[in-house]
Short mmCIF file of C-alpha atoms and ligand atoms in Angstrom, two decimals:
data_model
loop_
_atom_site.label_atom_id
_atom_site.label_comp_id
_atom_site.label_asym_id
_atom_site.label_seq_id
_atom_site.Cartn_x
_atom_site.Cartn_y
_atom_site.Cartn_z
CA UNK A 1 -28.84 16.28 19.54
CA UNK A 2 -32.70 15.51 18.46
CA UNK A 3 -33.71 12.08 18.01
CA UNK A 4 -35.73 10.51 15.81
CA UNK A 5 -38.92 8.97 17.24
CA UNK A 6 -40.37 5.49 15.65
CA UNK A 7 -42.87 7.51 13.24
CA UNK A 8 -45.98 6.85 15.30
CA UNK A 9 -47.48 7.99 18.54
CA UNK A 10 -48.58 4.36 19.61
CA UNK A 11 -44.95 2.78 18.57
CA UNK A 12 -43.06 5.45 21.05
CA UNK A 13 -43.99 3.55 24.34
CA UNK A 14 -42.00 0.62 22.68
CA UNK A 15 -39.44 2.47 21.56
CA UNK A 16 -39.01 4.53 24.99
CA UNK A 17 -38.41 0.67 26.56
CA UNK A 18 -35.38 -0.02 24.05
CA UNK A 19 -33.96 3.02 24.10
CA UNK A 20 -33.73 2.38 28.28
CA UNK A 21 -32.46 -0.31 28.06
CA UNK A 22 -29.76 0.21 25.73
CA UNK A 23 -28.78 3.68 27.45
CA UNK A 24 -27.96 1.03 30.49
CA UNK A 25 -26.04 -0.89 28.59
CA UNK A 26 -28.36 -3.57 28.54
CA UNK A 27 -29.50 -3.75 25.08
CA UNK A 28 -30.92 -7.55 24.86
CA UNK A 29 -29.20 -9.96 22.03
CA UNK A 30 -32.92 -10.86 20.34
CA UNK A 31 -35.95 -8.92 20.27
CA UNK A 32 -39.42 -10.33 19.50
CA UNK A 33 -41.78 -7.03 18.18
CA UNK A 34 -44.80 -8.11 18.66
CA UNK A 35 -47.35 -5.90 16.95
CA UNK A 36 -50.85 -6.09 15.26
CA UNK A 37 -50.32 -6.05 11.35
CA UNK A 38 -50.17 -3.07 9.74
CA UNK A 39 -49.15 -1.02 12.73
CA UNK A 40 -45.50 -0.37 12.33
CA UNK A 41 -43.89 -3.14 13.68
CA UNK A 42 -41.17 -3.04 11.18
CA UNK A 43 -40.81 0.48 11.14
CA UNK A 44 -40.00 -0.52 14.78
CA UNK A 45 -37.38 -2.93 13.40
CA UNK A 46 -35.60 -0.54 11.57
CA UNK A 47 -35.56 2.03 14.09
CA UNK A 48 -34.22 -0.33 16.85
CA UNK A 49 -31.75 -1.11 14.39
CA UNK A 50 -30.48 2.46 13.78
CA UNK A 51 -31.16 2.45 17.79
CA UNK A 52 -27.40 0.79 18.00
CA UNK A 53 -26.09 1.40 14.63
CA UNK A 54 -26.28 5.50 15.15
CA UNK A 55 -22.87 6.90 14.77
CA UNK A 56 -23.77 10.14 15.87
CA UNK A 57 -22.85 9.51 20.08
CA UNK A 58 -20.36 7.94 20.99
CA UNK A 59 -20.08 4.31 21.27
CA UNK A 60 -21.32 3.12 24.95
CA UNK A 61 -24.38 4.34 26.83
CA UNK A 62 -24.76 7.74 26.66
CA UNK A 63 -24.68 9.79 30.17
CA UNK A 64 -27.31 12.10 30.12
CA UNK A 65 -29.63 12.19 26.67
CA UNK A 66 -32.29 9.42 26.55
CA UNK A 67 -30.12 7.68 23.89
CA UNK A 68 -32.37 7.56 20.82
CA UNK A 69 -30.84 7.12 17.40
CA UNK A 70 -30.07 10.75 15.83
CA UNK A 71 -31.60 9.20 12.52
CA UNK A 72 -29.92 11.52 10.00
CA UNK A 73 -26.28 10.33 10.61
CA UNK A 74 -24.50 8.16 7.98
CA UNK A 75 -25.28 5.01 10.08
CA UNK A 76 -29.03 5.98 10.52
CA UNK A 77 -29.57 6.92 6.68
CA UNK A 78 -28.19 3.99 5.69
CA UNK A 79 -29.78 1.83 8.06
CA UNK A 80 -33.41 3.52 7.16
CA UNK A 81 -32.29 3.26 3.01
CA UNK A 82 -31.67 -0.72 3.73
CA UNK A 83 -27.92 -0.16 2.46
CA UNK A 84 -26.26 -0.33 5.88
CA UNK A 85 -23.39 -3.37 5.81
CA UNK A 86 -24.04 -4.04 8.64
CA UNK A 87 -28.00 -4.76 8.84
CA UNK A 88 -29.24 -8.07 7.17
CA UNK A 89 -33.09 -8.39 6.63
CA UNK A 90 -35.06 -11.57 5.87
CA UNK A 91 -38.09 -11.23 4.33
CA UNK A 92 -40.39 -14.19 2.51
CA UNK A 93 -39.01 -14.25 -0.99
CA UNK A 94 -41.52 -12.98 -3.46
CA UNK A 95 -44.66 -14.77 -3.40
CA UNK A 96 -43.40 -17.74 -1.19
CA UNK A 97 -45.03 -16.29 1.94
CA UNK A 98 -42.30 -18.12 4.27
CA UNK A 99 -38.27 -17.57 5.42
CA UNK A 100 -37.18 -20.60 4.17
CA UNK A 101 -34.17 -22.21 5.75
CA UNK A 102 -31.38 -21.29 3.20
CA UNK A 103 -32.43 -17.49 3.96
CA UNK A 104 -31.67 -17.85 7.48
CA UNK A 105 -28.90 -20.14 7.33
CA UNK A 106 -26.98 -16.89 4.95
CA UNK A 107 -27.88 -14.32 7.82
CA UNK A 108 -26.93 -16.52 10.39
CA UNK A 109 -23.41 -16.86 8.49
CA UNK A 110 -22.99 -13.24 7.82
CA UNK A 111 -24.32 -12.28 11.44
CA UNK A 112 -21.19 -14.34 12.90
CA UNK A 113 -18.49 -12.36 10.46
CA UNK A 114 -16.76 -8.85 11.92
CA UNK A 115 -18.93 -5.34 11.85
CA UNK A 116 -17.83 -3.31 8.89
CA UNK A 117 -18.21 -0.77 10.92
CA UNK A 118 -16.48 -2.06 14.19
CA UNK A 119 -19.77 -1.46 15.77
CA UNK A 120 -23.11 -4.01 15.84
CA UNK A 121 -24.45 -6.31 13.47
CA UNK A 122 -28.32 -6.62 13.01
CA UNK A 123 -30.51 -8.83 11.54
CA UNK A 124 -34.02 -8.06 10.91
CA UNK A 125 -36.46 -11.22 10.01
CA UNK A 126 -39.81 -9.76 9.03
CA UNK A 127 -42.41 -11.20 9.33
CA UNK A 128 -41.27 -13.83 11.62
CA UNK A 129 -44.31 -16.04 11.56
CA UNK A 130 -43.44 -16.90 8.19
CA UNK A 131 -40.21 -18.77 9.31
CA UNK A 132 -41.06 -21.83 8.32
CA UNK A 133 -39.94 -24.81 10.75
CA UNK A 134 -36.99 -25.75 9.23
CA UNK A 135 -36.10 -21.93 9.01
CA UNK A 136 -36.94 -21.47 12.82
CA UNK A 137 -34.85 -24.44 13.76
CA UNK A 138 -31.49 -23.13 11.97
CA UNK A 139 -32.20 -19.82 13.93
CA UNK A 140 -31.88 -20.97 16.68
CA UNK A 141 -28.43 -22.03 17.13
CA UNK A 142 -27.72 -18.31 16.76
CA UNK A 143 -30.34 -17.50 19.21
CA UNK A 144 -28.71 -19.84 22.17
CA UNK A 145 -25.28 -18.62 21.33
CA UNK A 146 -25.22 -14.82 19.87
CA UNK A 147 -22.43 -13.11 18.62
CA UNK A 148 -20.66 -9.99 21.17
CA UNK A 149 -22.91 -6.51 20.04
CA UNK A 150 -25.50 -8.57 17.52
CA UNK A 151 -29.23 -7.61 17.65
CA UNK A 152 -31.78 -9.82 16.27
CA UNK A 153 -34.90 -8.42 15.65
CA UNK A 154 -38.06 -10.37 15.12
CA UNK A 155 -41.36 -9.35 14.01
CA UNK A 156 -44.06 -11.25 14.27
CA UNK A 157 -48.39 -10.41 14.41
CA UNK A 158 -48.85 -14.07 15.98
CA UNK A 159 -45.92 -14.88 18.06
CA UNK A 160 -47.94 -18.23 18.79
CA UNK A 161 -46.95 -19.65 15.37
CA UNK A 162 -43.12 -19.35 16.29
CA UNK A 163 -42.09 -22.48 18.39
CA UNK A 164 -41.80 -21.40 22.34
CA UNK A 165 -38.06 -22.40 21.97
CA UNK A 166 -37.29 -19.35 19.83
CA UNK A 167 -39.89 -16.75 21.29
CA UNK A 168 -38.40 -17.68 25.03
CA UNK A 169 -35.18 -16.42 23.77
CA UNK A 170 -36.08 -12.96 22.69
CA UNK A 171 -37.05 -10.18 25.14
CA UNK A 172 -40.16 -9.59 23.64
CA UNK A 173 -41.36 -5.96 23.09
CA UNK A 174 -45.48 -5.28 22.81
CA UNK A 175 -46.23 -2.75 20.20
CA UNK A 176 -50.18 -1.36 21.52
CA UNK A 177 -53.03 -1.25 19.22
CA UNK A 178 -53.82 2.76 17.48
CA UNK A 179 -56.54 4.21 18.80
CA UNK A 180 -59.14 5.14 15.91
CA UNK A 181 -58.23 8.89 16.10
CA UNK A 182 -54.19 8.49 16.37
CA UNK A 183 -54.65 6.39 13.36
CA UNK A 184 -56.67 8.84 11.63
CA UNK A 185 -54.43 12.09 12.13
CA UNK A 186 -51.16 9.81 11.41
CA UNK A 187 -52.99 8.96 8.09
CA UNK A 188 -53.56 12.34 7.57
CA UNK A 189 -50.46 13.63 8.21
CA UNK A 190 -48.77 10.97 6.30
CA UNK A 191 -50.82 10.92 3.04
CA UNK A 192 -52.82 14.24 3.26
CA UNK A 193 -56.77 13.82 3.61
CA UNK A 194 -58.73 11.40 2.61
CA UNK A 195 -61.92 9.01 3.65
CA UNK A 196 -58.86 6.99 5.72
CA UNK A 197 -61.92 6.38 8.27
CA UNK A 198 -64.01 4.29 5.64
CA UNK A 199 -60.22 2.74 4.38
CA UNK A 200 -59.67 1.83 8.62
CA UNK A 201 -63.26 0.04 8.30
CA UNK A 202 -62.33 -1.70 5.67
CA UNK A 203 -59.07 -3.54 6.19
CA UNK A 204 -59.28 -2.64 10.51
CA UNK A 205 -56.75 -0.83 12.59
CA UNK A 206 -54.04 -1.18 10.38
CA UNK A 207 -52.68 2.24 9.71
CA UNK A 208 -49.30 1.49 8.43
CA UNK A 209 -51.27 -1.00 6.39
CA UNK A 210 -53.84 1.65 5.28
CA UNK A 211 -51.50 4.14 3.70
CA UNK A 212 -50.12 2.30 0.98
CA UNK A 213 -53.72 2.34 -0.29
CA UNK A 214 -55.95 4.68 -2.18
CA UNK A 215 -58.75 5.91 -0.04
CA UNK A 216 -61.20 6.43 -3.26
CA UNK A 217 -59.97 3.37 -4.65
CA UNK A 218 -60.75 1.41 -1.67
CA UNK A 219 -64.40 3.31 -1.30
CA UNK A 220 -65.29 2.48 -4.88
CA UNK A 221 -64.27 -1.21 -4.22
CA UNK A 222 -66.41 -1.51 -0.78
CA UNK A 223 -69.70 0.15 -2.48
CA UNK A 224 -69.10 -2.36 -5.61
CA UNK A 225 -68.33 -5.14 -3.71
CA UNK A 226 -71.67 -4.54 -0.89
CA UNK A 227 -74.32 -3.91 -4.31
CA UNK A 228 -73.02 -7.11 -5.76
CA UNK A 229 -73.62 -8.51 -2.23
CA UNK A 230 -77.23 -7.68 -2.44
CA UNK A 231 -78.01 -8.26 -6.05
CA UNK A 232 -76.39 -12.29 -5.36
CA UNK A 233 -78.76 -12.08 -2.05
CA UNK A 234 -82.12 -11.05 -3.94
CA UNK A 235 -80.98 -13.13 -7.41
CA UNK A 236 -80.43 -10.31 -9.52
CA UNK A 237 -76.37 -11.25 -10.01
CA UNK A 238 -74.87 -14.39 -10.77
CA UNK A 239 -72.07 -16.17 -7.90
CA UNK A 240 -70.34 -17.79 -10.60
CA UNK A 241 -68.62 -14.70 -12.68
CA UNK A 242 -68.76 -12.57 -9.32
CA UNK A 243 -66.38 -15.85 -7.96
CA UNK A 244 -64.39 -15.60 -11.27
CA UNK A 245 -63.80 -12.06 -11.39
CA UNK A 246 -63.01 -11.38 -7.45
CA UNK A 247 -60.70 -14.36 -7.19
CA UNK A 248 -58.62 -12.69 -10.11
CA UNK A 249 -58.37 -9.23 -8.18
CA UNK A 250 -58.38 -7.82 -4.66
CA UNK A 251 -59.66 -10.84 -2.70
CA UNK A 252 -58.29 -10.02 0.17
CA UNK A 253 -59.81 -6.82 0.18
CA UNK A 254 -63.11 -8.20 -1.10
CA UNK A 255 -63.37 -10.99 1.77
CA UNK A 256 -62.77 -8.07 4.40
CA UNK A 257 -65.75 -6.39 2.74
CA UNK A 258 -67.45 -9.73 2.68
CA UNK A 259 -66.92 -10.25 6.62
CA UNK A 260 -68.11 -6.29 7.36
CA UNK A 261 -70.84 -6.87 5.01
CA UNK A 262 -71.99 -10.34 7.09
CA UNK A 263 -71.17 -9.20 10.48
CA UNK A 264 -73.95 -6.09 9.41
CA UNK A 265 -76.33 -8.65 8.26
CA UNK A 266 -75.90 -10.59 11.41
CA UNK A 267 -75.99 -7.49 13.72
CA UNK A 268 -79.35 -6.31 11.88
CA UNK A 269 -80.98 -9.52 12.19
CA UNK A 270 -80.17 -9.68 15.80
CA UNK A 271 -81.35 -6.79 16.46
CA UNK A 272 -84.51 -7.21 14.49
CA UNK A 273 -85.67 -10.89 15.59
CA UNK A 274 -89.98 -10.27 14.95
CA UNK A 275 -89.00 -8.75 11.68
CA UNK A 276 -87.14 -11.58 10.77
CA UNK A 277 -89.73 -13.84 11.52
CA UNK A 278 -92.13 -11.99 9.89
CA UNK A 279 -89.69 -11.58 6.12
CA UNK A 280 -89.10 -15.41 6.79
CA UNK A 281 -93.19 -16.17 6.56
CA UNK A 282 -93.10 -14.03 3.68
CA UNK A 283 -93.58 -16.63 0.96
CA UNK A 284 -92.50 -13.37 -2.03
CA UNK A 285 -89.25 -12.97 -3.21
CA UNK A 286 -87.19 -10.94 -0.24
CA UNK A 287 -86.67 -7.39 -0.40
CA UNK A 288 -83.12 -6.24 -0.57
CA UNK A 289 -83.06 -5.13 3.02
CA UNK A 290 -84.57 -8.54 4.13
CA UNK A 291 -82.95 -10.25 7.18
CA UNK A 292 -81.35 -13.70 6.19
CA UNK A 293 -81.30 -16.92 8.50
CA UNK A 294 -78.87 -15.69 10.72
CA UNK A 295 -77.45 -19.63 11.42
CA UNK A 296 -76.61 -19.01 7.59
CA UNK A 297 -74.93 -15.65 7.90
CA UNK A 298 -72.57 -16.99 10.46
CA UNK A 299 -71.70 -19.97 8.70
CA UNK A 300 -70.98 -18.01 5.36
CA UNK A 301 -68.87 -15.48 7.71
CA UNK A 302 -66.86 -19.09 9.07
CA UNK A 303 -66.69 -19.73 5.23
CA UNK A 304 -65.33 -16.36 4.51
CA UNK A 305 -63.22 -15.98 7.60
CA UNK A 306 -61.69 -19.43 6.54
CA UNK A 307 -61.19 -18.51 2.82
CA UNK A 308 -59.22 -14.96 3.80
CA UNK A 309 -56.96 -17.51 6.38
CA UNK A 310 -56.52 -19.37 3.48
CA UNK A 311 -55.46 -17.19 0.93
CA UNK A 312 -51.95 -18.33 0.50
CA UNK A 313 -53.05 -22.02 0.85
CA UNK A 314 -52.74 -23.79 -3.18
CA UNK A 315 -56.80 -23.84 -3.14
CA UNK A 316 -59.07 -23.47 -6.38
CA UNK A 317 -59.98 -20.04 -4.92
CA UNK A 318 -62.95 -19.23 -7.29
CA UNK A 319 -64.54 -22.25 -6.55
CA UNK A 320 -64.29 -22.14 -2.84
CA UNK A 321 -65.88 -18.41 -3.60
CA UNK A 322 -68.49 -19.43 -5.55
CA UNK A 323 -70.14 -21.80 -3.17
CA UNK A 324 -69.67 -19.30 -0.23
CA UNK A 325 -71.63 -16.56 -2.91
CA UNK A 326 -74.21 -19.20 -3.40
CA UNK A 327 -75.08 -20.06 0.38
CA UNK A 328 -75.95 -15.96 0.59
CA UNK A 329 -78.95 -16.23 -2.03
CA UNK A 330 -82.19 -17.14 -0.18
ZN1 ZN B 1 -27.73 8.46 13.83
#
């Protein structure tokens, strides 16, 4: 029987530790995935959950194989499709970016009824650092006293936001970092080719995250974004409709640019200090390749490092991006 592996090369060491454990029988109650966003950690999720909802061996640890789900068997489809009765998943409703307490209270419910299947019931919460604490604190009830053959599988990017009460009660499972070049040819395989390298520099080593995106799309937006960077630097473009318009569209991806666009600024100056001094006696308007204060740079990169953390926050984002565009013009 051939076994379907997790979908990426750097999710299969993760994988290759469930699977062991569960071929010994000792498949834990609660998993905690921890795994950079963007890199497959709930492709993980789903997989572990087809992991014990596979009805293609039968049920038990398998002998000899090493036990991986079969993932084309009723149980796997299903499971993979997000139809299987027997797999709940929590996710933050809609733009609320938290699992709010009702949410878990329903899976906890549903966890504690019969299989349909006579088999394991899983529940998936996804991200789990957007439990909020009320949401944590009904989970965790279930988490002290779990059901015979229930999994519950966590996902989280920063485990430290989940209280130590909940994250000490999951077996927690390390998903590594891609390397540049695994995350390239998975991208490539995945979505056919592309500029996926100038995508990766864009929004980091998020591959998973990378290939819902448009590689020209996201070019075009980087090489915008940088010229309106310089033109607000040497005066030629006004912060106040840049604010307006990039607060309506792509922030996210904006700020990223933002940060690269800084951190270059920054790493240019530093490694330029007499020409700096020298652009900064210049009493002319600077050229566009001038070095900025470089105390400035890195408090606009705080400022924009702050702003991106605070995207879901109910802050008057154009303003807060207006004064950051501001602080870059000499
Ligand atoms: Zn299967």
């Amino acid at each position: 029987m051939s076994e379907r592996s997790p979908g990426a090369p750097w999710l299969d060491e993760a994988a290759a530790s469930l699977t062991a454990a569960h071929a010994a029988g000792r498949t834990p109650h609660a998993v905690l995935i921890q795994a950079p966003q963007g890199t497959g950690g709930g492709s993980l999720a789903i997989w572990a959950a087809q992991l014990v909802l596979c009805t293609a061996r039968p049920a038990g640890p398998p002998p000899s194989s090493r036990g991986g789900p079969c993932g084309v068997c009723p149980g796997c489809r299903r499971a993979a499709e997000g139809g299987h009765p027997d797999l709940l998943i929590a996710r933050p409703i809609e733009d609320s970016q938290q699992i709010r307490i009702e949410q878990i209270r329903e899976l906890c419910a549903e966890l504690a009824l019969t299989s349909h299947q006579g088999g394991y019931r899983v529940a998936i919460i996804d991200p789990a650092d957007t439990l909020n604490r009320f949401a944590a604190n009904a989970l965790l009830k279930t988490l002290e006293e779990p059901g015979l053959r229930t999994l519950l599988v966590l996902v989280a990017s920063q485990p430290s936001r989940l209280p130590a009460t909940l994250t000490s009660r999951c077996q927690r499972i390390r998903v590594r970092p891609p390397r540049r070049a695994e995350s390239l040819a998975w991208l490539e395989r995945e979505r056919g080719p592309g500029d996926w390298d100038a995508v990766l520099d864009v929004i980091g080593e998020a591959p998973m995250a990378a290939a819902a995106l448009d590689p020209e799309a996201v070019g075009r937006l980087r090489a915008e974004t940088c010229q309106t960077l310089e033109q607000i630097r040497s005066g030629t473009a006004d912060p106040v409709p840049t604010a307006e318009r990039w607060s309506r569209s792509e922030l996210a991806l904006r700020l990223t640019c933002l940060e690269n666009w800084l951190t270059e600024c920054i790493r240019r100056g530093l490694a330029a200090p007499r020409q700096a001094s020298e652009l900064r006696a210049n009493a002319h308007p600077a050229p566009a390749d001038s070095v900025m204060n470089t105390q400035a740079l890195f408090r606009a990169l705080d400022g924009a490092r702050g702003l991106k953390a605070a995207l879901t926050a109910p802050i008057n984002r154009s303003l807060a991006l207006e004064s950051l565009l501001r602080s870059l013009r000499e």
